[in-house]
GROMACS .gro file of C-alpha atoms in nm:
model
  264
    1MET     CA    1  -0.863  -5.836  -3.303
    2LYS     CA    2  -0.519  -5.856  -3.146
    3ILE     CA    3  -0.421  -5.533  -3.319
    4ARG     CA    4  -0.721  -5.357  -3.162
    5GLU     CA    5  -0.629  -5.490  -2.818
    6ILE     CA    6  -0.271  -5.373  -2.861
    7LEU     CA    7  -0.383  -5.025  -2.971
    8ALA     CA    8  -0.622  -5.002  -2.675
    9ALA     CA    9  -0.346  -5.097  -2.433
   10LEU     CA   10  -0.115  -4.839  -2.586
   11ALA     CA   11  -0.384  -4.571  -2.558
   12VAL     CA   12  -0.440  -4.647  -2.188
   13SER     CA   13  -0.068  -4.639  -2.113
   14ALA     CA   14  -0.032  -4.311  -2.304
   15LEU     CA   15  -0.309  -4.151  -2.098
   16CYS     CA   16  -0.149  -4.265  -1.774
   17GLY     CA   17   0.185  -4.131  -1.894
   18CYS     CA   18   0.028  -3.794  -1.978
   19THR     CA   19  -0.126  -3.773  -1.634
   20ASP     CA   20   0.213  -3.827  -1.471
   21TYR     CA   21   0.370  -3.576  -1.708
   22LEU     CA   22   0.115  -3.306  -1.629
   23ASP     CA   23   0.179  -3.351  -1.257
   24VAL     CA   24   0.537  -3.231  -1.300
   25VAL     CA   25   0.595  -2.867  -1.191
   26PRO     CA   26   0.772  -2.671  -1.469
   27ASP     CA   27   1.116  -2.527  -1.398
   28ASN     CA   28   1.183  -2.153  -1.344
   29ILE     CA   29   0.843  -2.083  -1.189
   30ALA     CA   30   0.877  -1.804  -0.931
   31THR     CA   31   0.777  -1.897  -0.576
   32ILE     CA   32   0.790  -1.725  -0.239
   33GLU     CA   33   1.071  -1.958  -0.137
   34MET     CA   34   1.277  -1.845  -0.437
   35ALA     CA   35   1.208  -1.478  -0.358
   36PHE     CA   36   1.376  -1.518  -0.019
   37ASN     CA   37   1.645  -1.775  -0.087
   38ASN     CA   38   1.924  -1.514  -0.098
   39ARG     CA   39   1.999  -1.148  -0.034
   40ALA     CA   40   1.975  -1.035  -0.397
   41ASN     CA   41   1.626  -1.178  -0.448
   42ALA     CA   42   1.502  -1.045  -0.114
   43GLU     CA   43   1.624  -0.696  -0.204
   44LYS     CA   44   1.431  -0.719  -0.532
   45TYR     CA   45   1.118  -0.801  -0.332
   46LEU     CA   46   1.182  -0.499  -0.110
   47ALA     CA   47   1.199  -0.288  -0.427
   48THR     CA   48   0.853  -0.423  -0.514
   49CYS     CA   49   0.727  -0.289  -0.181
   50TYR     CA   50   0.868   0.054  -0.273
   51SER     CA   51   0.723   0.046  -0.625
   52ARG     CA   52   0.365   0.116  -0.508
   53ILE     CA   53   0.445   0.459  -0.360
   54PRO     CA   54   0.208   0.719  -0.510
   55LEU     CA   55   0.381   0.996  -0.702
   56TYR     CA   56   0.295   1.330  -0.545
   57GLY     CA   57   0.424   1.523  -0.846
   58ASN     CA   58   0.226   1.323  -1.101
   59GLN     CA   59  -0.079   1.512  -1.230
   60HIS     CA   60  -0.250   1.186  -1.322
   61GLU     CA   61  -0.205   1.015  -0.985
   62ASN     CA   62  -0.231   1.300  -0.733
   63PRO     CA   63  -0.584   1.446  -0.712
   64GLY     CA   64  -0.442   1.729  -0.502
   65LEU     CA   65  -0.280   1.877  -0.814
   66THR     CA   66  -0.556   1.884  -1.074
   67ALA     CA   67  -0.881   1.775  -0.910
   68GLY     CA   68  -0.965   2.131  -0.800
   69ASN     CA   69  -0.981   2.463  -0.982
   70ASP     CA   70  -0.628   2.578  -0.901
   71ILE     CA   71  -0.498   2.446  -1.235
   72TRP     CA   72  -0.717   2.425  -1.543
   73TYR     CA   73  -0.627   2.264  -1.873
   74TYR     CA   74  -0.772   2.348  -2.212
   75THR     CA   75  -0.884   1.987  -2.254
   76MET     CA   76  -0.880   1.653  -2.075
   77GLU     CA   77  -0.722   1.470  -2.366
   78ASP     CA   78  -0.600   1.539  -2.716
   79HIS     CA   79  -0.313   1.437  -2.943
   80TYR     CA   80  -0.053   1.610  -2.722
   81PHE     CA   81  -0.197   1.589  -2.373
   82SER     CA   82  -0.387   1.343  -2.153
   83ASN     CA   83  -0.506   1.377  -1.795
   84THR     CA   84  -0.823   1.173  -1.793
   85TRP     CA   85  -0.783   1.076  -1.427
   86ALA     CA   86  -0.735   1.350  -1.166
   87PHE     CA   87  -0.854   1.631  -1.396
   88GLY     CA   88  -1.173   1.433  -1.453
   89ILE     CA   89  -1.266   1.502  -1.091
   90ALA     CA   90  -1.246   1.877  -1.158
   91ASN     CA   91  -1.473   1.822  -1.457
   92GLY     CA   92  -1.740   1.660  -1.241
   93LEU     CA   93  -1.677   1.303  -1.353
   94GLN     CA   94  -1.616   1.152  -1.009
   95ASN     CA   95  -1.865   0.878  -0.919
   96VAL     CA   96  -1.929   0.603  -0.667
   97SER     CA   97  -1.950   0.300  -0.896
   98ASP     CA   98  -1.620   0.353  -1.079
   99PRO     CA   99  -1.423   0.622  -0.893
  100ILE     CA  100  -1.135   0.817  -1.045
  101ASN     CA  101  -0.794   0.784  -0.873
  102ASN     CA  102  -0.907   0.464  -0.704
  103TYR     CA  103  -0.626   0.379  -0.462
  104TRP     CA  104  -0.840   0.113  -0.296
  105ASP     CA  105  -0.843  -0.116  -0.602
  106GLY     CA  106  -0.559   0.043  -0.798
  107ILE     CA  107  -0.745   0.155  -1.109
  108LYS     CA  108  -0.820   0.476  -1.301
  109GLY     CA  109  -0.502   0.657  -1.201
  110GLY     CA  110  -0.465   0.502  -0.856
  111LYS     CA  111  -0.219   0.243  -0.731
  112PRO     CA  112  -0.330  -0.079  -0.555
  113LEU     CA  113  -0.228   0.016  -0.202
  114TYR     CA  114  -0.386  -0.285  -0.033
  115GLN     CA  115  -0.183  -0.503  -0.267
  116ALA     CA  116   0.120  -0.299  -0.160
  117ILE     CA  117   0.036  -0.371   0.205
  118ARG     CA  118   0.013  -0.743   0.126
  119ASP     CA  119   0.357  -0.729  -0.039
  120CYS     CA  120   0.497  -0.564   0.276
  121ASN     CA  121   0.338  -0.831   0.496
  122ILE     CA  122   0.494  -1.108   0.286
  123PHE     CA  123   0.835  -0.941   0.306
  124ILE     CA  124   0.818  -0.882   0.682
  125GLU     CA  125   0.705  -1.239   0.750
  126ASN     CA  126   0.980  -1.400   0.545
  127VAL     CA  127   1.273  -1.173   0.631
  128SER     CA  128   1.183  -1.191   1.002
  129ASP     CA  129   1.239  -1.567   0.972
  130ARG     CA  130   1.612  -1.603   1.047
  131SER     CA  131   1.620  -1.937   0.864
  132ARG     CA  132   1.559  -1.752   0.535
  133VAL     CA  133   1.787  -1.515   0.344
  134THR     CA  134   2.079  -1.670   0.529
  135ASP     CA  135   2.339  -1.449   0.359
  136LEU     CA  136   2.176  -1.132   0.500
  137ASN     CA  137   2.356  -0.989   0.804
  138GLU     CA  138   2.153  -0.891   1.112
  139THR     CA  139   2.204  -0.515   1.074
  140ASP     CA  140   2.069  -0.510   0.720
  141ARG     CA  141   1.793  -0.754   0.812
  142ARG     CA  142   1.665  -0.522   1.084
  143ARG     CA  143   1.691  -0.221   0.854
  144TRP     CA  144   1.503  -0.391   0.568
  145ILE     CA  145   1.226  -0.504   0.802
  146ALA     CA  146   1.203  -0.148   0.935
  147GLU     CA  147   1.175  -0.015   0.579
  148ALA     CA  148   0.892  -0.257   0.500
  149LYS     CA  149   0.710  -0.166   0.824
  150THR     CA  150   0.740   0.205   0.746
  151LEU     CA  151   0.612   0.151   0.392
  152LYS     CA  152   0.323  -0.049   0.535
  153ALA     CA  153   0.246   0.237   0.776
  154TYR     CA  154   0.267   0.490   0.492
  155TYR     CA  155   0.028   0.296   0.269
  156HIS     CA  156  -0.221   0.280   0.556
  157PHE     CA  157  -0.175   0.656   0.608
  158TYR     CA  158  -0.231   0.734   0.240
  159LEU     CA  159  -0.552   0.529   0.235
  160PHE     CA  160  -0.658   0.690   0.563
  161GLN     CA  161  -0.620   1.044   0.430
  162LEU     CA  162  -0.823   0.954   0.122
  163TYR     CA  163  -1.100   0.740   0.273
  164GLY     CA  164  -1.106   0.809   0.646
  165PRO     CA  165  -1.157   0.498   0.864
  166ILE     CA  166  -1.011   0.200   0.677
  167PRO     CA  167  -0.963  -0.172   0.743
  168ILE     CA  168  -0.623  -0.242   0.896
  169VAL     CA  169  -0.439  -0.532   0.732
  170ASP     CA  170  -0.173  -0.629   0.982
  171VAL     CA  171  -0.130  -0.984   0.849
  172ASN     CA  172  -0.237  -1.140   0.522
  173LEU     CA  173  -0.538  -1.368   0.518
  174PRO     CA  174  -0.467  -1.729   0.416
  175ILE     CA  175  -0.608  -1.865   0.089
  176SER     CA  176  -0.829  -2.093   0.297
  177ALA     CA  177  -0.997  -1.797   0.471
  178THR     CA  178  -1.376  -1.820   0.493
  179GLU     CA  179  -1.612  -1.565   0.344
  180GLU     CA  180  -1.677  -1.424   0.690
  181GLU     CA  181  -1.304  -1.382   0.759
  182VAL     CA  182  -1.257  -1.197   0.429
  183ARG     CA  183  -1.524  -0.940   0.520
  184ILE     CA  184  -1.293  -0.709   0.716
  185LYS     CA  185  -1.464  -0.407   0.869
  186ARG     CA  186  -1.331  -0.053   0.881
  187ASP     CA  187  -1.153   0.042   1.202
  188LYS     CA  188  -1.221   0.362   1.394
  189VAL     CA  189  -1.010   0.672   1.327
  190GLU     CA  190  -0.822   0.651   1.658
  191ILE     CA  191  -0.745   0.281   1.606
  192VAL     CA  192  -0.606   0.347   1.257
  193VAL     CA  193  -0.390   0.635   1.379
  194ASN     CA  194  -0.257   0.437   1.675
  195TYR     CA  195  -0.171   0.148   1.445
  196ILE     CA  196   0.025   0.370   1.205
  197VAL     CA  197   0.206   0.551   1.486
  198ASN     CA  198   0.298   0.230   1.671
  199LEU     CA  199   0.424   0.068   1.351
  200ILE     CA  200   0.654   0.364   1.284
  201ASN     CA  201   0.772   0.367   1.646
  202GLU     CA  202   0.873   0.002   1.606
  203ALA     CA  203   1.061   0.069   1.285
  204ALA     CA  204   1.222   0.410   1.332
  205GLU     CA  205   1.513   0.307   1.555
  206ASP     CA  206   1.637   0.054   1.296
  207LEU     CA  207   1.639   0.308   1.010
  208PRO     CA  208   1.951   0.514   0.928
  209LEU     CA  209   1.958   0.884   1.010
  210LYS     CA  210   2.076   0.955   0.655
  211ILE     CA  211   2.161   0.766   0.339
  212GLN     CA  212   2.532   0.688   0.332
  213ASN     CA  213   2.562   0.533  -0.015
  214GLU     CA  214   2.372   0.776  -0.236
  215ALA     CA  215   2.472   0.596  -0.555
  216THR     CA  216   2.276   0.281  -0.469
  217GLU     CA  217   2.037   0.378  -0.187
  218MET     CA  218   1.908   0.727  -0.263
  219GLY     CA  219   1.531   0.736  -0.216
  220ARG     CA  220   1.518   0.469   0.051
  221LEU     CA  221   1.361   0.543   0.387
  222THR     CA  222   1.545   0.710   0.672
  223GLN     CA  223   1.450   0.777   1.034
  224PRO     CA  224   1.355   1.144   0.968
  225ALA     CA  225   1.130   1.034   0.678
  226ALA     CA  226   0.953   0.781   0.898
  227LEU     CA  227   0.899   1.035   1.175
  228ALA     CA  228   0.763   1.282   0.918
  229ILE     CA  229   0.496   1.026   0.822
  230LYS     CA  230   0.414   0.989   1.191
  231ALA     CA  231   0.384   1.367   1.228
  232LYS     CA  232   0.153   1.395   0.926
  233THR     CA  233  -0.066   1.118   1.066
  234LEU     CA  234  -0.099   1.292   1.403
  235LEU     CA  235  -0.163   1.625   1.230
  236LEU     CA  236  -0.444   1.467   1.030
  237LEU     CA  237  -0.592   1.328   1.352
  238SER     CA  238  -0.582   1.674   1.511
  239LEU     CA  239  -0.766   1.823   1.213
  240ILE     CA  240  -1.031   1.552   1.234
  241THR     CA  241  -1.068   1.619   1.607
  242ILE     CA  242  -1.115   1.992   1.543
  243CYS     CA  243  -1.379   1.922   1.278
  244ARG     CA  244  -1.562   1.690   1.516
  245CYS     CA  245  -1.546   1.955   1.786
  246ARG     CA  246  -1.686   2.223   1.557
  247ARG     CA  247  -1.975   1.998   1.460
  248SER     CA  248  -2.081   1.941   1.818
  249THR     CA  249  -2.333   2.177   1.977
  250LEU     CA  250  -2.106   2.265   2.269
  251CYS     CA  251  -1.798   2.334   2.059
  252ARG     CA  252  -1.986   2.534   1.796
  253SER     CA  253  -2.053   2.795   2.064
  254ARG     CA  254  -1.688   2.789   2.173
  255TRP     CA  255  -1.567   2.839   1.817
  256SER     CA  256  -1.816   3.117   1.734
  257PRO     CA  257  -1.684   3.473   1.676
  258HIS     CA  258  -1.912   3.603   1.954
  259HIS     CA  259  -1.757   3.362   2.205
  260SER     CA  260  -1.402   3.451   2.095
  261THR     CA  261  -1.463   3.826   2.124
  262LYS     CA  262  -1.631   3.792   2.461
  263HIS     CA  263  -1.331   3.620   2.616
  264GLN     CA  264  -1.048   3.819   2.460
   0.00000   0.00000   0.00000
């Protein structure tokens, strides 16, 4: 009987010990605090923000290259060749339920651009906190924040040119957000454009005019690159405005050949 009591006591103590052991956080687990505890780690996180940039020259990722009839391949996929994404649009395989080149969710040849925006928000929030990344000088801090803001503006622009009015994600939602808070609505065209333009205006002055150290910084954003994104955004808005004008009854008459000839 005593042996049973001793074994029971040992079992109870072992369970309690296991509970305490499981409560211990393992070492070497990456956290946000670790990502911004020094300059080197913060720069790695900035590289993550860059890593989501869509590749314009990639035939799989850019529907502008192979989704039309300008280029036609002998097959979508065989032993030597595969372009099952963008070229699938040209073959009539685009659909609503599982779209090809889905940059909203980041599947089927698209990159997760809303995830990219969240990464930029995390970077901006933490690097803007002067108590973090303490070995980062103020000049570089301002430049890195400007790069992240410009990337954030670019990702919004890319989504805007693909989907039209989109939800703006200026700050990340907390994990505790309610279902209603998560249901973000699309913003109007003018609101989206103003947001992108204002974000670039904030960032541009802190970006370099040109890359000085090409060996380590080639490909990073400059002021001319940021202003080019701004120009493309405003150009897209002007095209949308023209299309709206042509659809209206009043403007259809103004754009008609008869009207143009009459007032030459």
